[in-house]
Coordinates of C-alpha atoms and ligand atoms in Angstrom, one line a residue:
X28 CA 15.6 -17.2 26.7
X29 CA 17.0 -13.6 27.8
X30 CA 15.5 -11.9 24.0
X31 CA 16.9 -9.5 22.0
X32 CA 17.3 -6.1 22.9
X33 CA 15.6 -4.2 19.8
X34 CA 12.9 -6.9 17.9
X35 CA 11.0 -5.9 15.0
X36 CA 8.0 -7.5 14.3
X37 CA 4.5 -6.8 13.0
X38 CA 0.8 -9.0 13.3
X39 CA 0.2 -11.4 10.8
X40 CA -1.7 -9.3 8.5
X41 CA 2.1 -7.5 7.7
X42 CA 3.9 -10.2 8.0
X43 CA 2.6 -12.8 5.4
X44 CA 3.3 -13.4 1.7
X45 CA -0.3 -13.0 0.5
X46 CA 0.6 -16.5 -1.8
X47 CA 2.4 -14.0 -3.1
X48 CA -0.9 -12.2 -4.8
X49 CA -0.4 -8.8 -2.7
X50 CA -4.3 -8.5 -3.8
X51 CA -5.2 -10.9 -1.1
X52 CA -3.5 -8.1 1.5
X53 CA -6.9 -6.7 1.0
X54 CA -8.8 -9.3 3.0
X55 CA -7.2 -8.0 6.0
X56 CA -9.2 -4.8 5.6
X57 CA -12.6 -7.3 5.9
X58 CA -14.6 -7.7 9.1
X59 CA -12.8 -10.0 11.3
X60 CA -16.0 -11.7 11.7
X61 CA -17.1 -12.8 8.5
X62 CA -14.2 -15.5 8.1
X63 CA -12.8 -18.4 10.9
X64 CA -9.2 -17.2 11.7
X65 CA -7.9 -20.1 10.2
X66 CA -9.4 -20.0 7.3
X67 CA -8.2 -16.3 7.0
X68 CA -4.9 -17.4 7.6
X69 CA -4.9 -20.7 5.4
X70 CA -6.8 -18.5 2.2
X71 CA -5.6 -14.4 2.5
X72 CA -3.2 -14.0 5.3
X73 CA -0.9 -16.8 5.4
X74 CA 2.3 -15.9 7.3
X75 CA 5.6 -15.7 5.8
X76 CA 8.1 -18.8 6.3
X77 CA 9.8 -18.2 9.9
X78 CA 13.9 -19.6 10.3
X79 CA 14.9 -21.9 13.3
X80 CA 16.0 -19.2 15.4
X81 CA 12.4 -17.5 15.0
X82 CA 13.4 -14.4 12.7
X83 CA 10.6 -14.0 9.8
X84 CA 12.1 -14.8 6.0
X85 CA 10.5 -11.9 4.6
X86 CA 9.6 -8.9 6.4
X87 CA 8.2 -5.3 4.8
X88 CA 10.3 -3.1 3.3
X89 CA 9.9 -0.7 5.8
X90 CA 11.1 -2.9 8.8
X91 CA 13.9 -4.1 6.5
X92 CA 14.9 -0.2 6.2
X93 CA 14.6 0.2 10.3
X94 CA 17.0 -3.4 10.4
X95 CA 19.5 -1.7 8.3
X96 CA 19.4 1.2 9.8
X97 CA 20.1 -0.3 13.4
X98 CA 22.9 -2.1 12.2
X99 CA 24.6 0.5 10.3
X100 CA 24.4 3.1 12.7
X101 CA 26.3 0.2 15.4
X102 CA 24.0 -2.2 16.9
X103 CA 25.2 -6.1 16.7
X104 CA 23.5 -8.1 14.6
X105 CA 23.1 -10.1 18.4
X106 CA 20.8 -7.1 19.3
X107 CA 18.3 -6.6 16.4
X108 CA 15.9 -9.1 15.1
X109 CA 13.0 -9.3 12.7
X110 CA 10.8 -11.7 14.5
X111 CA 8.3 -13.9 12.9
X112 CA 4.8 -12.9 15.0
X113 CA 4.1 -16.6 15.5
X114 CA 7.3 -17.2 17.3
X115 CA 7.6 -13.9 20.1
X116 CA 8.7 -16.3 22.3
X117 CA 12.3 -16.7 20.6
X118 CA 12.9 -13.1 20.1
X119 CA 11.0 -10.9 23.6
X120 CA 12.5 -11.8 26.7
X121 CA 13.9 -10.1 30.1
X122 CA 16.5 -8.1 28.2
X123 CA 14.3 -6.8 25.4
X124 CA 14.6 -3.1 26.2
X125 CA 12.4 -2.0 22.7
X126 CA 9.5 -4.0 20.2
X127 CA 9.0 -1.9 17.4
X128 CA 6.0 -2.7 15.1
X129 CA 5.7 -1.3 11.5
X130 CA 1.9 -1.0 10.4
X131 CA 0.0 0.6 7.5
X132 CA -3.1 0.7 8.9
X133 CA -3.2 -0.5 12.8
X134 CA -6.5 0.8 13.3
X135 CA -8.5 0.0 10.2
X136 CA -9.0 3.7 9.3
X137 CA -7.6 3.8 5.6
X138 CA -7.9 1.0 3.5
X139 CA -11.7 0.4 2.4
X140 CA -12.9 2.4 6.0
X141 CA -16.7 1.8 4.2
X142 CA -16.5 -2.0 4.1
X143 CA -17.0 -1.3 7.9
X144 CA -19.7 1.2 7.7
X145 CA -21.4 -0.5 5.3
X146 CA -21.8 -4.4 6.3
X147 CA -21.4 -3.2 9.9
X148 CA -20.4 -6.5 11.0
X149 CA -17.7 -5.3 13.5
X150 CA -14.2 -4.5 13.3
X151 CA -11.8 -5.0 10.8
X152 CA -9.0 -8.4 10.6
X153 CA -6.0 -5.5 10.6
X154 CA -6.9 -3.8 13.9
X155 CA -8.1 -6.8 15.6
X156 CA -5.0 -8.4 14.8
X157 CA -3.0 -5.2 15.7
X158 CA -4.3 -5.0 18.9
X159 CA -3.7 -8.8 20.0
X160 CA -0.1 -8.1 19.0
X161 CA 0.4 -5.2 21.2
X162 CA -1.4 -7.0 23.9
X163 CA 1.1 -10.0 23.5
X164 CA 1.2 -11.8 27.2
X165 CA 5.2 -11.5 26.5
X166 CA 5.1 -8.0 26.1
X167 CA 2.9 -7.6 29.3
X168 CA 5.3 -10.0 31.3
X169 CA 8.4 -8.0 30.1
X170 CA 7.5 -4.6 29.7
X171 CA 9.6 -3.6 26.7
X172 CA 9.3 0.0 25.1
X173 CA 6.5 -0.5 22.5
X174 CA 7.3 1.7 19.6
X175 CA 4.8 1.5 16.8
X176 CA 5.8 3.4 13.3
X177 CA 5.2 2.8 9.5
X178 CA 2.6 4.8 7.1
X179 CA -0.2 4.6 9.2
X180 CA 1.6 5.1 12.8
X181 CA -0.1 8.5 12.7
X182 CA -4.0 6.1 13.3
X183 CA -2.4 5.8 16.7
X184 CA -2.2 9.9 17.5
X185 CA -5.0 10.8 20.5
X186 CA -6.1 6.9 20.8
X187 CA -6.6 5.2 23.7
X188 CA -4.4 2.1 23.3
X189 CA -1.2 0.9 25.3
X190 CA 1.6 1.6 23.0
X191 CA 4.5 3.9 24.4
X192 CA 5.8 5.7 21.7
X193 CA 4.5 6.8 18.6
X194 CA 7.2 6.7 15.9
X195 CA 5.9 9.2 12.3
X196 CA 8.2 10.3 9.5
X197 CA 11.2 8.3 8.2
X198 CA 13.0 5.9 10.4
X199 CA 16.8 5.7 8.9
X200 CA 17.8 8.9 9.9
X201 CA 16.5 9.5 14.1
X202 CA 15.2 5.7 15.0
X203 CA 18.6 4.5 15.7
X204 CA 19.5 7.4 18.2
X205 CA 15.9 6.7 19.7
X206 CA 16.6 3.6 20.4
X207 CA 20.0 4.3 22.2
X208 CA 17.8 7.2 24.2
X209 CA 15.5 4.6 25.5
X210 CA 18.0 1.7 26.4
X211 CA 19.8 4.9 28.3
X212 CA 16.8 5.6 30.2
X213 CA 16.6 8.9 28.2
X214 CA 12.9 10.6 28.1
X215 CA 11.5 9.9 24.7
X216 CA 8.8 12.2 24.4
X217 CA 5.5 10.1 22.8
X218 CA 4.9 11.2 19.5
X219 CA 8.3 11.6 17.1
X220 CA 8.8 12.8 13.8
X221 CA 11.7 10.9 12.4
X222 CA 13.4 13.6 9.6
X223 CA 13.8 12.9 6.1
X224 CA 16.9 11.3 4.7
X225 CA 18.8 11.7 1.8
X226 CA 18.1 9.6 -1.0
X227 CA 22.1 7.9 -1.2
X228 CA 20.9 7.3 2.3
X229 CA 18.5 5.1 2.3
X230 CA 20.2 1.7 3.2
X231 CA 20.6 -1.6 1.4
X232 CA 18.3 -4.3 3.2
X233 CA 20.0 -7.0 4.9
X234 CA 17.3 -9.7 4.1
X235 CA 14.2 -10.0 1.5
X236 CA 11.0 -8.4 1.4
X237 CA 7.5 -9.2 1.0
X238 CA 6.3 -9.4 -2.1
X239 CA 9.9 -8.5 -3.5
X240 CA 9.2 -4.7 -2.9
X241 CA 12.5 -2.6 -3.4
X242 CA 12.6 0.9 -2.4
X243 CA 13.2 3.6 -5.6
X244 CA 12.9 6.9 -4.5
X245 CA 10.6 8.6 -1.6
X246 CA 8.4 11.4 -1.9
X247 CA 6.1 13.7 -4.4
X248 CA 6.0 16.9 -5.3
X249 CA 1.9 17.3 -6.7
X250 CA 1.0 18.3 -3.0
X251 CA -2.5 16.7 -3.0
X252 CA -4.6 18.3 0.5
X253 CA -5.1 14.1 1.4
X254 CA -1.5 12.7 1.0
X255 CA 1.1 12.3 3.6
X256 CA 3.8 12.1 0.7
X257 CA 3.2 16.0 0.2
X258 CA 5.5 15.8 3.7
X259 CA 8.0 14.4 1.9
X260 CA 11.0 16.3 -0.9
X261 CA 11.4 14.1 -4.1
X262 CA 14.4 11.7 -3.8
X263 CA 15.9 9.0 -5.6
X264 CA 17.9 5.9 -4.5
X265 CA 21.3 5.6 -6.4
X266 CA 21.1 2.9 -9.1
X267 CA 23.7 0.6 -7.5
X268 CA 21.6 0.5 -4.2
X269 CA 18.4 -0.3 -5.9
X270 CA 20.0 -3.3 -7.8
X271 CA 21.7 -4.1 -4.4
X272 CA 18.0 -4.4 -2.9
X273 CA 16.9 -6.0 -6.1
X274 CA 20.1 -8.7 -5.6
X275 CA 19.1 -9.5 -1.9
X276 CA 15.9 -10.9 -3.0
X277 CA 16.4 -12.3 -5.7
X278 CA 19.4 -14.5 -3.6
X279 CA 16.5 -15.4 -0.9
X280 CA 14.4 -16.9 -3.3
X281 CA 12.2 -14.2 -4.4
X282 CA 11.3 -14.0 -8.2
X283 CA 9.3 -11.5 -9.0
X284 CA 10.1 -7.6 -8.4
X285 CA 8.2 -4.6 -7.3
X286 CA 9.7 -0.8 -8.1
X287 CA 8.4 1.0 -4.6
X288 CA 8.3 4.6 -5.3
X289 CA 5.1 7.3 -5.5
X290 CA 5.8 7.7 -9.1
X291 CA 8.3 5.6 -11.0
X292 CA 8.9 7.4 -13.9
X293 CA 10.2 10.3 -12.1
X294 CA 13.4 8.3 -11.0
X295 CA 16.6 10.5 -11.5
X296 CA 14.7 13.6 -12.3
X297 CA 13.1 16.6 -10.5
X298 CA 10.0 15.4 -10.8
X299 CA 8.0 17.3 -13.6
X300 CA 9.4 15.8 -16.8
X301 CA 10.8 12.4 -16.7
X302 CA 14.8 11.4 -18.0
X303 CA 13.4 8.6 -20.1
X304 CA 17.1 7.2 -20.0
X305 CA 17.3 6.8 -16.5
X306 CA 14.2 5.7 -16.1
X307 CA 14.9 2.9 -19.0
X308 CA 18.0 2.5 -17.8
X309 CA 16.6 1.5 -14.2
X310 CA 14.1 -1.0 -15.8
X311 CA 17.1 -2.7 -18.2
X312 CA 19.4 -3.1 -15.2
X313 CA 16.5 -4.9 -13.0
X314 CA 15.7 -7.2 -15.9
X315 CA 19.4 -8.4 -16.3
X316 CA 19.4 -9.6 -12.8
X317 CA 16.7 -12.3 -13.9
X318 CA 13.7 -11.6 -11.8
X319 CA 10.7 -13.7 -13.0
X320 CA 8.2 -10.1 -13.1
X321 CA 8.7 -6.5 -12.7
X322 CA 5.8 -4.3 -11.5
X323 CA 5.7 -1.2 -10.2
X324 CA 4.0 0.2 -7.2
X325 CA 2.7 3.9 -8.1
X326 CA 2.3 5.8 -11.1
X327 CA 1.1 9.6 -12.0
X328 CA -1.4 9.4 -14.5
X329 CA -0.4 12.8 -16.0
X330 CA 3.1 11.5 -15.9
X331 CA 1.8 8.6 -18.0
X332 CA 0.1 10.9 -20.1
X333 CA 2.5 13.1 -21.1
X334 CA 4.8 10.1 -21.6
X335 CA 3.2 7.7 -23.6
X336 CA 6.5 6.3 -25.5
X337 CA 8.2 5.8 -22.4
X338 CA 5.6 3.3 -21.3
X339 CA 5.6 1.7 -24.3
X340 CA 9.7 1.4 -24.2
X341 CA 9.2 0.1 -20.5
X342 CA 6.9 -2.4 -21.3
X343 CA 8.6 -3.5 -24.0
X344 CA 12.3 -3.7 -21.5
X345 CA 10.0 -6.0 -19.1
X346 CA 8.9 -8.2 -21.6
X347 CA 5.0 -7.6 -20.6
X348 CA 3.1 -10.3 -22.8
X349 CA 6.2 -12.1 -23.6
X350 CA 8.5 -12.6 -20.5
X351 CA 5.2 -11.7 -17.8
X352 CA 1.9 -11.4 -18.7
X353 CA 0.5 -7.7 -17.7
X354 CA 2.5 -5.3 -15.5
X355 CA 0.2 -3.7 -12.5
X356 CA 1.1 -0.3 -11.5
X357 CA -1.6 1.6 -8.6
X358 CA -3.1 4.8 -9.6
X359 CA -4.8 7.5 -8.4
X360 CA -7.5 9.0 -10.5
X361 CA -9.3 10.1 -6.8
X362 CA -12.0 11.6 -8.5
X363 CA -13.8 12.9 -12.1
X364 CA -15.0 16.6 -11.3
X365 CA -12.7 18.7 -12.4
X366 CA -14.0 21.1 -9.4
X367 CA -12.6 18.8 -6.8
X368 CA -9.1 18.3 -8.7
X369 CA -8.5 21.8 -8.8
X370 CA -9.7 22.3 -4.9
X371 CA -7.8 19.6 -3.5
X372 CA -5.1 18.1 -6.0
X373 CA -4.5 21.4 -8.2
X374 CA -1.0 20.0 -9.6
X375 CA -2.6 16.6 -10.5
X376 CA -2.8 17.3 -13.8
X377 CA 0.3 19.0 -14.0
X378 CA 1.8 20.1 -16.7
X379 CA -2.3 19.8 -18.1
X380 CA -5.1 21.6 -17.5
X381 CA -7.0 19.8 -14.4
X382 CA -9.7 20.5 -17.1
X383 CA -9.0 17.8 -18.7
X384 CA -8.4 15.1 -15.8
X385 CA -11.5 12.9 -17.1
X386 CA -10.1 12.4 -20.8
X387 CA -6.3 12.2 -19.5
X388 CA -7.7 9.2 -17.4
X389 CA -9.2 7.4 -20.3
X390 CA -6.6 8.0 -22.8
X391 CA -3.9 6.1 -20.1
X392 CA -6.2 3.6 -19.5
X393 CA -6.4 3.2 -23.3
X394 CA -2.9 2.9 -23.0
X395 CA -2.7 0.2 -20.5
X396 CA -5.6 -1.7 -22.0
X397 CA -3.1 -1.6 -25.1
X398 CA 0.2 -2.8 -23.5
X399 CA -1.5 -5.0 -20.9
X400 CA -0.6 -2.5 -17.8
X401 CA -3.6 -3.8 -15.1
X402 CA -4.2 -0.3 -13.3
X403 CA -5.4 -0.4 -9.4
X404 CA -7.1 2.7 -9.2
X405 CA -8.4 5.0 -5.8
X406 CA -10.6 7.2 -5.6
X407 CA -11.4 9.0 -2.9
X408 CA -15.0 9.8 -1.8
X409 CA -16.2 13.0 0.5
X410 CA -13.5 15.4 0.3
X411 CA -14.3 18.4 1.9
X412 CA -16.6 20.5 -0.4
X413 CA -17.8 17.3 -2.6
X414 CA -20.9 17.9 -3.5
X415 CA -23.5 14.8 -4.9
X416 CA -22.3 17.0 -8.6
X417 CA -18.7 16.2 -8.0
X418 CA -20.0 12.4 -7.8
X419 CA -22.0 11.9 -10.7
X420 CA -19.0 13.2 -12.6
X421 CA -16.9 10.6 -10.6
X422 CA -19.5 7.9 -11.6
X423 CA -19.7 9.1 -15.0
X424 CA -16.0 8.8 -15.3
X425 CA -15.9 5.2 -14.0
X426 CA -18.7 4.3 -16.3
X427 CA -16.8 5.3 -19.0
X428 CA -13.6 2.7 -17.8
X429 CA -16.0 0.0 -17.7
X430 CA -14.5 -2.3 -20.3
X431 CA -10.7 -2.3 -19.0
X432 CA -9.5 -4.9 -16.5
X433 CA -8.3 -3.3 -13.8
X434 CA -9.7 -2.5 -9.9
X435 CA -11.4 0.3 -8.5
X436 CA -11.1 1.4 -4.8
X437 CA -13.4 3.3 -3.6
X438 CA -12.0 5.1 -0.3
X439 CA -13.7 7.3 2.3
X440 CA -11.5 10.3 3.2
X441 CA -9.6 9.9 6.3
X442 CA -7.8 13.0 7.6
X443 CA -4.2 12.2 7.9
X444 CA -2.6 13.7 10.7
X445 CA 0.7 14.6 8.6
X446 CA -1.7 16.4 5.7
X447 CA -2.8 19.9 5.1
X448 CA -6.4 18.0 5.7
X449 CA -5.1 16.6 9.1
X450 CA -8.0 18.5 11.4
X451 CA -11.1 18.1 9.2
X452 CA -13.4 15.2 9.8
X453 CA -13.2 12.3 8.1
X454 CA -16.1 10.9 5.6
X455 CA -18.5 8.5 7.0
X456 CA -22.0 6.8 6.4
X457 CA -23.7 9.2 7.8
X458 CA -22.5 12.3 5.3
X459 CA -22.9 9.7 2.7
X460 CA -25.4 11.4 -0.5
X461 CA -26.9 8.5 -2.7
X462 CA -24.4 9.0 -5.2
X463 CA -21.8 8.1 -3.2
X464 CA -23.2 4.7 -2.6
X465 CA -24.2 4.6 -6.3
X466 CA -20.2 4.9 -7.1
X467 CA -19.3 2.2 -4.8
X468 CA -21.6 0.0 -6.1
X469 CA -20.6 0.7 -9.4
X470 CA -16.9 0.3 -8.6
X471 CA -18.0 -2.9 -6.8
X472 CA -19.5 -4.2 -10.5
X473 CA -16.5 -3.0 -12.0
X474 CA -14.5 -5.1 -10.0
X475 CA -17.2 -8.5 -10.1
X476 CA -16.4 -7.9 -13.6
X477 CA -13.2 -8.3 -14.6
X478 CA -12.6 -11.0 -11.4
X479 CA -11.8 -13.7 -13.6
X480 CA -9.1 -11.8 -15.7
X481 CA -8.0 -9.8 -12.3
X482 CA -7.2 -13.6 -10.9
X483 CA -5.6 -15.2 -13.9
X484 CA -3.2 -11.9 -14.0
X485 CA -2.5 -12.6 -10.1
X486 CA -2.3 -15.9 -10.6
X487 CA 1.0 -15.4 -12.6
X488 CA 2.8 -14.2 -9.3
X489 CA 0.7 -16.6 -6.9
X490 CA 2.9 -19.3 -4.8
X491 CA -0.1 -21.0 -3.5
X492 CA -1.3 -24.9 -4.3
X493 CA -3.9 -26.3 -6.2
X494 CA -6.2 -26.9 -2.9
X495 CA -6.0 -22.9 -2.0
X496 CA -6.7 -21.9 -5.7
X497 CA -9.7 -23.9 -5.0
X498 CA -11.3 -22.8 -2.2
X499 CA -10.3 -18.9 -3.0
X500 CA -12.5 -19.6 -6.4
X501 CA -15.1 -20.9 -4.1
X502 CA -15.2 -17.9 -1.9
X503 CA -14.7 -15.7 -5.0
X504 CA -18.7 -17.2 -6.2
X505 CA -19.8 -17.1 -2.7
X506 CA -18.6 -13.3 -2.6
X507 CA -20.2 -12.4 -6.2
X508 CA -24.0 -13.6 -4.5
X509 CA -23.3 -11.9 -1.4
X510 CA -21.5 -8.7 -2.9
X511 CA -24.1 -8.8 -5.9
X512 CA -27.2 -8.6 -3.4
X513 CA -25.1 -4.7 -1.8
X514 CA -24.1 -3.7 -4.9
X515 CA -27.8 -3.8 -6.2
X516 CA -28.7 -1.5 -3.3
X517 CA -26.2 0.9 -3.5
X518 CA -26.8 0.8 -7.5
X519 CA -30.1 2.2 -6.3
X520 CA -28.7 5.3 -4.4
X521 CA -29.5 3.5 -1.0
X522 CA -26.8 2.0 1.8
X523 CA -25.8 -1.1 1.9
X524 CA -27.7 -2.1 5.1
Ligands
SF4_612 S1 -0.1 12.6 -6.7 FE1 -0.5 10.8 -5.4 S2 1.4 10.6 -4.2 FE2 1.4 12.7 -5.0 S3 0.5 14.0 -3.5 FE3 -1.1 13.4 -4.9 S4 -2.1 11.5 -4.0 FE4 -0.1 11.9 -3.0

């Protein structure tokens, strides 16, 4: 087996189909010790089907992009492959020149950081996983260029681990031309910041996604401190190549849909004020081509706000409570003092008063209650200048949300290189105030709350059998006792251990 020359591949917390319930993604964010391998691979993680030849059936959107990329820009389909992480031995061999791995969080340091902190029972499922990949006896044998890129490539910047390029930014656009560097023999320096590309230039995928995600538009123009999409103009994907995306999965087998963009109802527009026709339109076309759901993957609250009808008219295009159940959509409300909206996300709000952040909150979750919309909110705790005032307000605002189905994440700030926050320090234990852990907790009950309705809704998307439906609604009792006996603590004001 002499390899491919470029393989794309991730570790098998990327690379699976979650059952298709994207919530059980979250697992991978647990302590790695706290559940067997197999079981984490049999319950949350399972890996997505692999063909003959050892190429993965579904891969993330991102690596599809990279794929597409590569072949448009005049590699042979002979030299690119999106390998399946369980079969590396059909894909990296003495001619593989490059491995390049898309990750959203190789080192743990985003998604629910404080799970970490808190139980302190060792590293994380994702960054143990990440770092067995990298350390793949194929890639030791064979040396290729190990090229790691994707949201959270930036995790990588300044750490100590064995990866030979750092790829940030967009990959469409400079990827391809790093590739051809490297098989040249070229110097590729180690950190790269792919540019941006047009919108009309972001490719069709050549094969299907993971959990049917299909790229709208890139970018945000709010400019929160914490975001890396502040990097990033607003652009929008033509219609035809959205519903060419949409097409590819649906032909593979995929039935349910996922509109990827950081606010959806900004599609066709500068940003600020939707074009409810093109945004309606969008949603009409993707319907006729028969998917089983529609969701979408980010929303702006104020946009939602400001825009009430339109969700009503989208809903209603979907079919939510007639052709799907509830539509999900993630959220950010971040936080409830008004202080720390105007310090750190001043055009939140926009065209509103950040003023009134905390009642433009309830009112769209008032909103979704009503048309069945199950919101997955963030928040983000110990921005710079929070002080235990700034929380209470949070919790009061959370408090208030306690009767709608939905999750709440509570996230400790991480600096991201890319952000106008990149130096500062990231949040920890150790800065926590009481009221910080009073909010997880309380986000924690939240979500112990509505876990029955939050799994019937996920059930509607879920490919998995009767025996794994089983044993997840065993852990789910075992994690209410165990989460029960933290949340009590931090209900208190004190840390979980
Ligand atoms: S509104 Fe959301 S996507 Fe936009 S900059 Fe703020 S946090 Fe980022």
């Amino acid at each position: 087996m002499q390899g491919k020359k470029i393989v794309l591949t991730s570790d098998p917390t990327m690379m699976s189909s979650y059952h298709g319930g994207a919530i059980l993604g979250f697992a991978a964010t647990l302590p790695k010790s706290i559940m067997p391998d197999f079981a984490f691979r049999l319950l949350c993680c399972p890996p997505v089907a692999a063909a003959s030849d050892g190429s993965a059936l579904l891969a993330p959107c991102g690596m599809r992009k990279v794929e597409a990329a590569l072949l448009e820009a005049g590699f042979d389909r002979s030299e690119v492959m999106v390998a399946h992480p369980d079969h590396l031995d059909k894909a990296i061999g003495p001619e593989t020149e490059i491995v390049g791995i898309t990750h959203d969080d190789p080192l743990g340091k985003i998604a629910l950081r404080e799970i970490e902190e808190m139980i302190g029972r060792g590293e994380p499922q994702n960054r143990s996983k990440f770092l067995a990949l990298i350390n793949h006896p194929l890639i030791k044998e064979h040396m290729p260029r190990l090229v790691v890129g994707g949201m959270g490539a930036w995790e990588l910047v300044g750490e100590d681990v064995p990866v030979d390029h750092i790829y940030l930014g967009e990959g469409e656009g400079d990827f391809p031309g790093i590739c051809r560097s490297i098989i040249n023999g070229d110097e590729v320096p180690k950190v790269i910041r792919g540019t941006a590309v047009a919108g009309g230039d972001i490719p069709v995928n050549r094969g299907p996604t993971i959990a049917g995600i299909v790229e709208v538009g890139r970018g945000c123009w709010r400019g929160c401190s914490f975001c890396s999409p502040t990097m990033q103009t607003l652009r929008h994907r033509p219609l035809e190549r959205i519903l060419d995306d949409v097409t590819v999965n649906l032909k593979a087998g995929q039935r349910d849909v996922v509109l990827h963009s950081n606010d959806v109802f900004t599609y066709g527009s500068p940003g600020v004020k939707p074009d409810g026709e093109k945004v309606k339109k969008l949603f009409r076309e993707v319907k006729r081509l028969g998917p089983r759901t529609v969701d979408v993957s980010h929303l702006s609250l104020a946009m939602v706000h400001q825009n009430q009808d339109l969700l009503r008219e989208v809903s209603n295009i979907v079919g939510v409570g007639r052709d799907q159940r509830y539509m999900s959509a993630w959220i950010g409300i971040e936080t409830g003092s008004c202080r720390i909206l105007q310090m750190h996300m001043p055009r939140k709000a926009f065209p509103e008063d950040p003023e009134n952040w905390p009642e433009i909150v309830r009112d769209c979750y008032r909103l979704f209650g009503e048309e069945s919309w199950l919101p997955v909110a963030s928040l983000v705790l110990g921005l710079p200048g929070e002080t235990a005032e700034d929380v209470l307000q949070t919790i009061e605002l959370v408090e208030s949300l306690k009767d709608y189905t939905g999750l709440m994440m509570p996230l400790f700030f991480s600096p991201i290189a890319e952000t106008r926050l990149g130096s500062t320090i990231g949040f920890g234990k150790d800065q926590a105030f009481p009221e910080h852990w009073e909010l997880v907790g309380l986000c924690l009950e939240h979500n112990l709350r509505h876990r029955k309705a939050l799994y019937r809704f996920y059930s509607e998307r879920m490919t998995a059998g009767p025996g794994v439906h089983a044993a997840l609604s065993g852990i789910n009792l075992i994690a209410d006792v165990v989460l029960n006996k933290y949340l009590k603590r931090m209900k208190r004001g004190e840390p979980p251990n």
